[in-house]
Short mmCIF file of C-alpha atoms in Angstrom, two decimals:
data_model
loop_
_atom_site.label_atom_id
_atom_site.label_comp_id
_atom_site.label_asym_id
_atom_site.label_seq_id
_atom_site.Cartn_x
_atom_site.Cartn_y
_atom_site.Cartn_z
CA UNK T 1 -7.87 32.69 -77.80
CA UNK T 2 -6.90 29.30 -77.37
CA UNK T 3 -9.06 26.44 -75.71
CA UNK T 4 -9.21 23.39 -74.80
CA UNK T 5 -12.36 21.20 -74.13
CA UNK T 6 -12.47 17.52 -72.05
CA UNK T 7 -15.78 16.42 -72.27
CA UNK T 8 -15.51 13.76 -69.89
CA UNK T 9 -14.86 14.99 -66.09
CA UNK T 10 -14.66 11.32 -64.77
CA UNK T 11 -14.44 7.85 -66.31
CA UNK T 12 -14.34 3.95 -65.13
CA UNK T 13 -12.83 0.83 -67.01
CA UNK T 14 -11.89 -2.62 -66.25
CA UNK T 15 -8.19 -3.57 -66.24
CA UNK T 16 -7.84 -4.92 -69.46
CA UNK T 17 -10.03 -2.47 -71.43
CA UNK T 18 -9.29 -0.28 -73.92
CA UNK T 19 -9.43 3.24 -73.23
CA UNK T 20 -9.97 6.58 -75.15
CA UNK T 21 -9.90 9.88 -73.66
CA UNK T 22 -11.73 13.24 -75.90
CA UNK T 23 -9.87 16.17 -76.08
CA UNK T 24 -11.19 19.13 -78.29
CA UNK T 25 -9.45 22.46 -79.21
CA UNK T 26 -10.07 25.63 -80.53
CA UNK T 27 -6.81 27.51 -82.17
CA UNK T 28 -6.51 29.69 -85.30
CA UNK T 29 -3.41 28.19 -86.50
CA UNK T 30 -1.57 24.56 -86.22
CA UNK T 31 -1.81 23.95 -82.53
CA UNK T 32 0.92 22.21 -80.47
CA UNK T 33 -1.03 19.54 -78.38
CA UNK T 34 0.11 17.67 -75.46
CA UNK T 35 -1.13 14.94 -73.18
CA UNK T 36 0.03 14.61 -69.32
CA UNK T 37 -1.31 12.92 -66.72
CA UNK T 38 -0.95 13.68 -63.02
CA UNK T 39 -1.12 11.11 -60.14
CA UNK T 40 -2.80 12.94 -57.14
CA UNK T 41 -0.37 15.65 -55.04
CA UNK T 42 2.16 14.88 -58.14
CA UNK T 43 3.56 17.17 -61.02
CA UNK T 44 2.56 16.82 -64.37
CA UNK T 45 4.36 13.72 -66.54
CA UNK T 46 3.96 14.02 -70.28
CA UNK T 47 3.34 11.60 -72.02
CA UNK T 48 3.05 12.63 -75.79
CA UNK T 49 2.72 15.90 -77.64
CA UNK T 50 1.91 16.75 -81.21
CA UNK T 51 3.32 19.84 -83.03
CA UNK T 52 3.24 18.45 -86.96
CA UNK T 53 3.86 15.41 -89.00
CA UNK T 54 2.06 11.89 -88.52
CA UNK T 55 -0.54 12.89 -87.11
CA UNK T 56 -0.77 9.78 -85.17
CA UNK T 57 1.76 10.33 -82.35
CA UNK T 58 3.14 7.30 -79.81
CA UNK T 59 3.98 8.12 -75.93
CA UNK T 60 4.92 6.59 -73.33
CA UNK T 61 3.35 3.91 -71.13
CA UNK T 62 2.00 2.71 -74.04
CA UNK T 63 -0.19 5.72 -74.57
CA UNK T 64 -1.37 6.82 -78.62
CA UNK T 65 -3.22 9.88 -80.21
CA UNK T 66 -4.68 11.27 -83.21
CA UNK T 67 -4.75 14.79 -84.40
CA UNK T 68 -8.05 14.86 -86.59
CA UNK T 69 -7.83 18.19 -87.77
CA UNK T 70 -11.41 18.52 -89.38
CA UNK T 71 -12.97 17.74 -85.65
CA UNK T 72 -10.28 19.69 -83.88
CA UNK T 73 -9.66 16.82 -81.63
CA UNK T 74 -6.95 14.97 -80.01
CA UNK T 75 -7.78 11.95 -78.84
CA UNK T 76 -6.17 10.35 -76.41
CA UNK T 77 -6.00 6.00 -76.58
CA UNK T 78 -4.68 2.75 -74.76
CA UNK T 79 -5.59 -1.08 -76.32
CA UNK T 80 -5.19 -2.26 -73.22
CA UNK T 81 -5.24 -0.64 -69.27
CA UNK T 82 -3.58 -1.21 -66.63
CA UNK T 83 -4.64 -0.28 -63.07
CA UNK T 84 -1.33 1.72 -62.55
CA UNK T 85 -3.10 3.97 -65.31
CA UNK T 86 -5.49 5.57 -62.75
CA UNK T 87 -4.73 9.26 -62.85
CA UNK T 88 -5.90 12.90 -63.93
CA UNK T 89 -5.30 13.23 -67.59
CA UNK T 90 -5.03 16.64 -68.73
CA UNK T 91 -5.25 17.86 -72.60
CA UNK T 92 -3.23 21.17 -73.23
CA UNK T 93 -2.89 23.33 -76.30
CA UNK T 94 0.85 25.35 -76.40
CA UNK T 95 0.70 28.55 -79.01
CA UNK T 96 3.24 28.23 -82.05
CA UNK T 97 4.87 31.04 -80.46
CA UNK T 98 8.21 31.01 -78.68
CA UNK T 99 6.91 31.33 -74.96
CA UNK T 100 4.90 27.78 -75.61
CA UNK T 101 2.28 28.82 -73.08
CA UNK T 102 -0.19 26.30 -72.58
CA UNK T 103 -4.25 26.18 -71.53
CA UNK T 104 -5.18 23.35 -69.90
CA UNK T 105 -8.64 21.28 -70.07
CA UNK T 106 -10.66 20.77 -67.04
CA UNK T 107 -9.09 17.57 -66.89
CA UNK T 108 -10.74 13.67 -66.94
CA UNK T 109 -10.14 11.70 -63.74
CA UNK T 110 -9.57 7.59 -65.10
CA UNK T 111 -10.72 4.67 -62.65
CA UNK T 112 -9.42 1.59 -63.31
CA UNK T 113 -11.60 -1.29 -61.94
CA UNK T 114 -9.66 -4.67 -61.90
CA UNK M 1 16.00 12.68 -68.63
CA UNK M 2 14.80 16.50 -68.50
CA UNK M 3 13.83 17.21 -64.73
CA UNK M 4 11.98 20.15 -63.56
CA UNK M 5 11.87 20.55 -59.26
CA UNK M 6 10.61 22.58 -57.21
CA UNK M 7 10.94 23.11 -53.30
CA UNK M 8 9.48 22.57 -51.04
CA UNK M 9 7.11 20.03 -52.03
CA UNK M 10 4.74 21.18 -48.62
CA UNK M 11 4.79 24.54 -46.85
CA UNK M 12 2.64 26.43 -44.56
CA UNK M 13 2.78 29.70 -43.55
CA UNK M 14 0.49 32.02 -41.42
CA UNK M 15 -1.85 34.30 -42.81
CA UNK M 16 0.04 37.62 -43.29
CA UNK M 17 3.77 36.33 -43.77
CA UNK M 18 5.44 35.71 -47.24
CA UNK M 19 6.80 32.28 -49.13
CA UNK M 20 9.18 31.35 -51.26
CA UNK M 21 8.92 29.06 -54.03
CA UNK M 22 11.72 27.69 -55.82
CA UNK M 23 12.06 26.24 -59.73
CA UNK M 24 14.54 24.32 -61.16
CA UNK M 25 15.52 23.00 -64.30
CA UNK M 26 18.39 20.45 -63.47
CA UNK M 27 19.99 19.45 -66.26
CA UNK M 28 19.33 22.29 -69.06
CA UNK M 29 19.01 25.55 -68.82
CA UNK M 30 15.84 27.31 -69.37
CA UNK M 31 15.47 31.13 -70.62
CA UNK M 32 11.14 30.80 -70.32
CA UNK M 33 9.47 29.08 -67.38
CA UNK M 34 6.18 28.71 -65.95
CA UNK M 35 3.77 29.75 -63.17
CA UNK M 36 0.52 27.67 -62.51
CA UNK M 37 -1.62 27.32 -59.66
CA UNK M 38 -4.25 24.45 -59.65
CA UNK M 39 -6.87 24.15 -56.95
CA UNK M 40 -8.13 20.56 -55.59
CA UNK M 41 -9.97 18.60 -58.59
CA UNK M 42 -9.36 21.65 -61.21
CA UNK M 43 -7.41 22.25 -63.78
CA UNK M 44 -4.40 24.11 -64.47
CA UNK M 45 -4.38 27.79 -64.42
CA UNK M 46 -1.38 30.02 -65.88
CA UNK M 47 -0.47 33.00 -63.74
CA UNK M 48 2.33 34.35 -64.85
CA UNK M 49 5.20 33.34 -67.56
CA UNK M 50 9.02 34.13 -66.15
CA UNK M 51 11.19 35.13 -68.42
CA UNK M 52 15.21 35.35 -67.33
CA UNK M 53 16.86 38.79 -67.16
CA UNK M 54 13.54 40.11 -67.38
CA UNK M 55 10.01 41.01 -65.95
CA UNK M 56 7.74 38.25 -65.84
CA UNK M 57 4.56 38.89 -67.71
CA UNK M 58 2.02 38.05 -65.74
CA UNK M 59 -2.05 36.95 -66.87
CA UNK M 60 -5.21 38.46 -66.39
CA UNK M 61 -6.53 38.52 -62.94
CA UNK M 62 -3.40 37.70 -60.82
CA UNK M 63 -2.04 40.13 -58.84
CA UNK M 64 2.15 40.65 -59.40
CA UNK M 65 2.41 42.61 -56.34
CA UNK M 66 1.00 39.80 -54.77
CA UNK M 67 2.83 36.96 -56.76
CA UNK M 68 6.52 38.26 -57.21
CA UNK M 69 8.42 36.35 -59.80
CA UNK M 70 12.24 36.20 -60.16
CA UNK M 71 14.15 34.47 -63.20
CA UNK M 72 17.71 35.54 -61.56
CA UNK M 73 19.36 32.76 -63.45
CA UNK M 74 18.89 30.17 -66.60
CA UNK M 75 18.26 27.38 -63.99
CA UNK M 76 16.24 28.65 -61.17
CA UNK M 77 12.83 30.88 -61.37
CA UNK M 78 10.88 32.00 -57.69
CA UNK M 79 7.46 32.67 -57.02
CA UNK M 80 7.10 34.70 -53.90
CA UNK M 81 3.49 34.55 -52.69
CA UNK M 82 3.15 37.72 -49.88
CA UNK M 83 1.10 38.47 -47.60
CA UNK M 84 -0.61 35.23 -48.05
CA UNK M 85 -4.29 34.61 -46.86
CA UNK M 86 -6.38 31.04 -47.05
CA UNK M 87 -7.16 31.59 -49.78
CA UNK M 88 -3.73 31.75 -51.38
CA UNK M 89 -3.65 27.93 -50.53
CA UNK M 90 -3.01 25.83 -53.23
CA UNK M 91 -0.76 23.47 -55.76
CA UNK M 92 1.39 25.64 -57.65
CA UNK M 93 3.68 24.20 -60.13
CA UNK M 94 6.06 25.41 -62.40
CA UNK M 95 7.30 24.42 -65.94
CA UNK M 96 9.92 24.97 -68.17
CA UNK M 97 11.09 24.89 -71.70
CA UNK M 98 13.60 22.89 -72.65
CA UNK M 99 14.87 24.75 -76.00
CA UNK M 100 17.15 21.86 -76.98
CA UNK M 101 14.67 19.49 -77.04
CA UNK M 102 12.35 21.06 -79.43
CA UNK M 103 10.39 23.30 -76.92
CA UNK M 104 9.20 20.73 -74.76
CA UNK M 105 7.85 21.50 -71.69
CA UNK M 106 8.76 19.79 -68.41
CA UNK M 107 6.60 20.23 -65.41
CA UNK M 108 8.29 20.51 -61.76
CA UNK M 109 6.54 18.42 -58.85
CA UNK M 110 4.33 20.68 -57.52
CA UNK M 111 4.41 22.65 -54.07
CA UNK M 112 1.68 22.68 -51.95
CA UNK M 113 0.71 26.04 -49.90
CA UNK M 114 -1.26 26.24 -47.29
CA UNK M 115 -2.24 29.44 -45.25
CA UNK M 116 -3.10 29.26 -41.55
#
Protein backbone atom coordinates (compact mmCIF):
# COMPACT_ATOMS: atom_id res chain seq x y z
CA UNK A 1 0.00 0.00 0.00
CA UNK A 2 0.91 3.36 -0.70
CA UNK A 3 2.11 6.05 1.93
CA UNK A 4 3.02 9.07 2.44
CA UNK A 5 5.08 10.51 5.41
CA UNK A 6 5.43 14.59 6.48
CA UNK A 7 7.68 14.66 9.16
CA UNK A 8 7.12 18.08 10.09
CA UNK A 9 3.42 18.82 11.55
CA UNK A 10 4.18 22.63 11.96
CA UNK A 11 6.93 25.02 10.87
CA UNK A 12 7.95 28.95 11.29
CA UNK A 13 10.17 31.19 8.93
CA UNK A 14 10.88 34.74 8.42
CA UNK A 15 9.63 36.45 5.24
CA UNK A 16 12.50 36.29 3.23
CA UNK A 17 13.75 32.79 4.14
CA UNK A 18 14.15 29.98 2.28
CA UNK A 19 11.96 27.19 2.86
CA UNK A 20 11.96 23.33 2.42
CA UNK A 21 9.20 21.13 3.23
CA UNK A 22 10.04 16.80 3.72
CA UNK A 23 7.85 14.62 2.13
CA UNK A 24 8.62 10.78 2.18
CA UNK A 25 6.84 7.89 0.32
CA UNK A 26 6.52 4.42 0.25
CA UNK A 27 5.28 2.85 -3.33
CA UNK A 28 6.36 -0.35 -5.14
CA UNK A 29 6.54 1.16 -8.47
CA UNK A 30 7.28 4.87 -9.99
CA UNK A 31 4.98 6.96 -7.88
CA UNK A 32 3.06 10.01 -9.18
CA UNK A 33 3.76 12.78 -6.51
CA UNK A 34 2.01 15.95 -6.02
CA UNK A 35 2.28 19.02 -3.86
CA UNK A 36 -0.93 21.27 -2.84
CA UNK A 37 -1.38 23.55 -0.40
CA UNK A 38 -4.64 24.58 1.24
CA UNK A 39 -5.41 28.04 2.81
CA UNK A 40 -7.73 27.36 5.86
CA UNK A 41 -11.75 26.49 4.95
CA UNK A 42 -10.26 26.41 1.17
CA UNK A 43 -9.94 23.50 -1.46
CA UNK A 44 -6.84 22.11 -2.36
CA UNK A 45 -4.54 24.28 -5.12
CA UNK A 46 -1.77 22.29 -6.72
CA UNK A 47 1.00 23.49 -7.16
CA UNK A 48 3.39 20.87 -8.85
CA UNK A 49 3.28 17.15 -9.43
CA UNK A 50 5.85 14.66 -10.58
CA UNK A 51 5.00 11.52 -12.64
CA UNK A 52 8.61 10.99 -14.66
CA UNK A 53 11.33 12.89 -16.33
CA UNK A 54 13.56 15.73 -14.66
CA UNK A 55 13.24 14.86 -11.67
CA UNK A 56 13.46 18.36 -10.56
CA UNK A 57 9.94 19.71 -11.23
CA UNK A 58 8.94 23.77 -11.18
CA UNK A 59 5.29 24.95 -9.85
CA UNK A 60 3.71 27.64 -9.33
CA UNK A 61 4.15 30.55 -6.93
CA UNK A 62 7.50 30.00 -7.33
CA UNK A 63 7.42 26.64 -5.65
CA UNK A 64 10.40 23.64 -6.73
CA UNK A 65 10.91 19.85 -5.88
CA UNK A 66 13.10 16.99 -6.15
CA UNK A 67 12.26 13.40 -6.62
CA UNK A 68 15.36 11.60 -4.94
CA UNK A 69 14.48 8.25 -5.64
CA UNK A 70 17.16 6.41 -3.42
CA UNK A 71 15.53 8.35 -0.17
CA UNK A 72 12.02 8.06 -1.48
CA UNK A 73 11.51 11.69 -0.93
CA UNK A 74 9.98 14.64 -2.44
CA UNK A 75 11.00 17.57 -1.21
CA UNK A 76 9.26 20.41 -1.37
CA UNK A 77 11.46 24.15 -1.73
CA UNK A 78 11.12 28.08 -2.01
CA UNK A 79 14.59 30.50 -2.15
CA UNK A 80 12.71 32.98 -0.91
CA UNK A 81 9.03 33.28 1.23
CA UNK A 82 6.60 35.32 1.17
CA UNK A 83 4.02 35.81 3.96
CA UNK A 84 1.11 35.09 1.47
CA UNK A 85 2.84 31.51 1.60
CA UNK A 86 1.29 30.67 5.02
CA UNK A 87 -0.83 27.61 4.43
CA UNK A 88 -1.29 23.70 4.97
CA UNK A 89 0.96 21.96 2.56
CA UNK A 90 -0.03 18.56 1.84
CA UNK A 91 2.31 15.76 0.05
CA UNK A 92 0.20 13.10 -1.91
CA UNK A 93 1.22 9.95 -3.74
CA UNK A 94 -1.44 9.05 -6.91
CA UNK A 95 -1.04 5.10 -8.06
CA UNK A 96 0.17 4.65 -11.81
CA UNK A 97 -3.15 3.28 -12.30
CA UNK A 98 -6.00 4.88 -14.23
CA UNK A 99 -8.28 5.92 -11.16
CA UNK A 100 -5.11 8.24 -9.90
CA UNK A 101 -6.26 7.82 -6.31
CA UNK A 102 -4.24 9.64 -4.01
CA UNK A 103 -3.06 9.24 -0.01
CA UNK A 104 -2.42 12.19 1.55
CA UNK A 105 0.34 13.09 4.36
CA UNK A 106 -0.70 14.38 7.64
CA UNK A 107 0.05 17.60 6.29
CA UNK A 108 2.79 20.57 7.55
CA UNK A 109 1.13 23.82 8.66
CA UNK A 110 3.90 26.93 7.34
CA UNK A 111 4.08 30.26 9.51
CA UNK A 112 5.49 32.95 7.97
CA UNK A 113 6.93 35.54 10.45
CA UNK A 114 7.67 38.94 8.73
CA UNK B 1 -7.91 27.02 -16.17
CA UNK B 2 -9.34 23.48 -14.96
CA UNK B 3 -12.00 24.28 -12.16
CA UNK B 4 -13.46 21.79 -9.88
CA UNK B 5 -16.76 23.30 -7.53
CA UNK B 6 -18.69 22.14 -5.34
CA UNK B 7 -21.97 23.46 -3.57
CA UNK B 8 -22.69 24.57 -1.16
CA UNK B 9 -19.60 25.77 0.27
CA UNK B 10 -21.57 25.70 4.10
CA UNK B 11 -24.56 23.58 5.08
CA UNK B 12 -26.18 22.43 8.17
CA UNK B 13 -28.61 20.06 8.66
CA UNK B 14 -30.25 18.43 11.80
CA UNK B 15 -29.28 15.29 13.14
CA UNK B 16 -31.44 12.65 11.37
CA UNK B 17 -32.19 14.44 7.90
CA UNK B 18 -30.11 13.86 4.65
CA UNK B 19 -27.65 16.34 2.40
CA UNK B 20 -26.74 16.77 -0.77
CA UNK B 21 -23.45 17.50 -2.05
CA UNK B 22 -22.76 18.56 -5.41
CA UNK B 23 -19.33 18.19 -7.78
CA UNK B 24 -18.48 19.83 -10.69
CA UNK B 25 -15.98 19.83 -13.20
CA UNK B 26 -16.66 23.10 -15.30
CA UNK B 27 -14.86 23.12 -18.14
CA UNK B 28 -13.90 19.28 -18.96
CA UNK B 29 -15.54 16.47 -18.46
CA UNK B 30 -14.54 13.96 -15.99
CA UNK B 31 -15.34 10.01 -16.22
CA UNK B 32 -13.39 9.41 -12.37
CA UNK B 33 -13.92 11.78 -9.47
CA UNK B 34 -13.26 11.95 -5.93
CA UNK B 35 -14.69 11.68 -2.39
CA UNK B 36 -12.63 13.01 0.66
CA UNK B 37 -13.56 14.05 3.97
CA UNK B 38 -10.92 15.93 6.13
CA UNK B 39 -11.54 16.74 9.76
CA UNK B 40 -10.17 20.16 11.43
CA UNK B 41 -6.14 20.12 11.39
CA UNK B 42 -6.01 16.47 9.60
CA UNK B 43 -5.33 15.29 6.61
CA UNK B 44 -7.15 14.09 3.73
CA UNK B 45 -9.01 10.91 3.85
CA UNK B 46 -10.44 9.06 0.60
CA UNK B 47 -13.91 7.62 1.02
CA UNK B 48 -15.07 6.62 -1.90
CA UNK B 49 -13.91 6.99 -5.79
CA UNK B 50 -17.12 7.83 -8.30
CA UNK B 51 -16.95 6.48 -11.31
CA UNK B 52 -19.73 7.72 -14.16
CA UNK B 53 -22.32 5.20 -15.38
CA UNK B 54 -21.27 3.17 -12.62
CA UNK B 55 -21.13 2.18 -8.84
CA UNK B 56 -18.78 4.08 -6.93
CA UNK B 57 -16.26 1.96 -5.17
CA UNK B 58 -16.11 2.95 -2.00
CA UNK B 59 -12.84 2.44 0.85
CA UNK B 60 -12.47 0.60 3.84
CA UNK B 61 -14.42 1.74 6.77
CA UNK B 62 -17.03 4.11 5.18
CA UNK B 63 -20.31 3.19 5.11
CA UNK B 64 -22.11 3.49 1.27
CA UNK B 65 -25.44 3.18 2.70
CA UNK B 66 -24.55 5.97 4.63
CA UNK B 67 -22.53 8.01 1.95
CA UNK B 68 -24.56 7.55 -1.39
CA UNK B 69 -22.59 8.53 -4.42
CA UNK B 70 -24.03 9.41 -7.86
CA UNK B 71 -21.83 10.03 -11.13
CA UNK B 72 -25.22 10.67 -13.28
CA UNK B 73 -23.22 12.65 -15.75
CA UNK B 74 -19.40 13.40 -17.07
CA UNK B 75 -19.64 16.82 -15.25
CA UNK B 76 -21.41 16.47 -12.02
CA UNK B 77 -20.78 13.63 -9.16
CA UNK B 78 -23.13 13.81 -5.54
CA UNK B 79 -22.36 12.71 -2.26
CA UNK B 80 -25.50 12.22 -0.27
CA UNK B 81 -24.63 12.02 3.44
CA UNK B 82 -28.10 10.42 5.29
CA UNK B 83 -29.20 10.28 8.25
CA UNK B 84 -26.46 12.48 9.38
CA UNK B 85 -25.32 12.68 13.11
CA UNK B 86 -22.45 15.20 14.69
CA UNK B 87 -20.35 13.35 13.96
CA UNK B 88 -20.85 13.32 10.20
CA UNK B 89 -19.61 17.03 10.47
CA UNK B 90 -16.89 17.82 8.45
CA UNK B 91 -14.90 19.30 5.15
CA UNK B 92 -15.60 17.10 2.39
CA UNK B 93 -14.13 17.81 -0.89
CA UNK B 94 -14.17 16.34 -4.08
CA UNK B 95 -11.65 15.94 -7.01
CA UNK B 96 -11.51 15.12 -10.39
CA UNK B 97 -9.42 13.92 -13.23
CA UNK B 98 -8.90 15.83 -15.92
CA UNK B 99 -7.96 13.06 -18.69
CA UNK B 100 -6.86 15.68 -21.23
CA UNK B 101 -4.49 17.12 -19.22
CA UNK B 102 -2.43 14.17 -18.43
CA UNK B 103 -4.48 12.86 -15.39
CA UNK B 104 -4.23 15.75 -13.33
CA UNK B 105 -6.24 16.10 -10.55
CA UNK B 106 -8.23 19.23 -9.68
CA UNK B 107 -9.64 19.65 -6.25
CA UNK B 108 -13.25 21.40 -5.79
CA UNK B 109 -13.53 24.06 -2.84
CA UNK B 110 -14.60 22.16 -0.20
CA UNK B 111 -18.15 21.97 1.59
CA UNK B 112 -18.45 22.22 5.02
CA UNK B 113 -21.17 19.98 7.02
CA UNK B 114 -22.27 20.47 10.06
CA UNK B 115 -24.90 18.35 12.05
CA UNK B 116 -27.12 19.91 14.71
Amino acid sequence: AQSVTQPDIHITVSEGASLELRCNYSYGATPYLFWYVQSPGQGLQLLLKYFSGDTLVQGIKGFEAEFKRSQSSFNLRKPSVHWSDAAEYFCAVGSTGTASKLTFGTGTRLQVTL
Amino acid sequence: GAVVSQHPSWVICKSGTSVKIECRSLDFQATTMFWYRQFPKQSLMLMATSNEGSKATYEQGVEKDKFLINHASLTLSTLTVTSAHPEDSSFYICSARATWRGNTIYFGEGSWLTVV
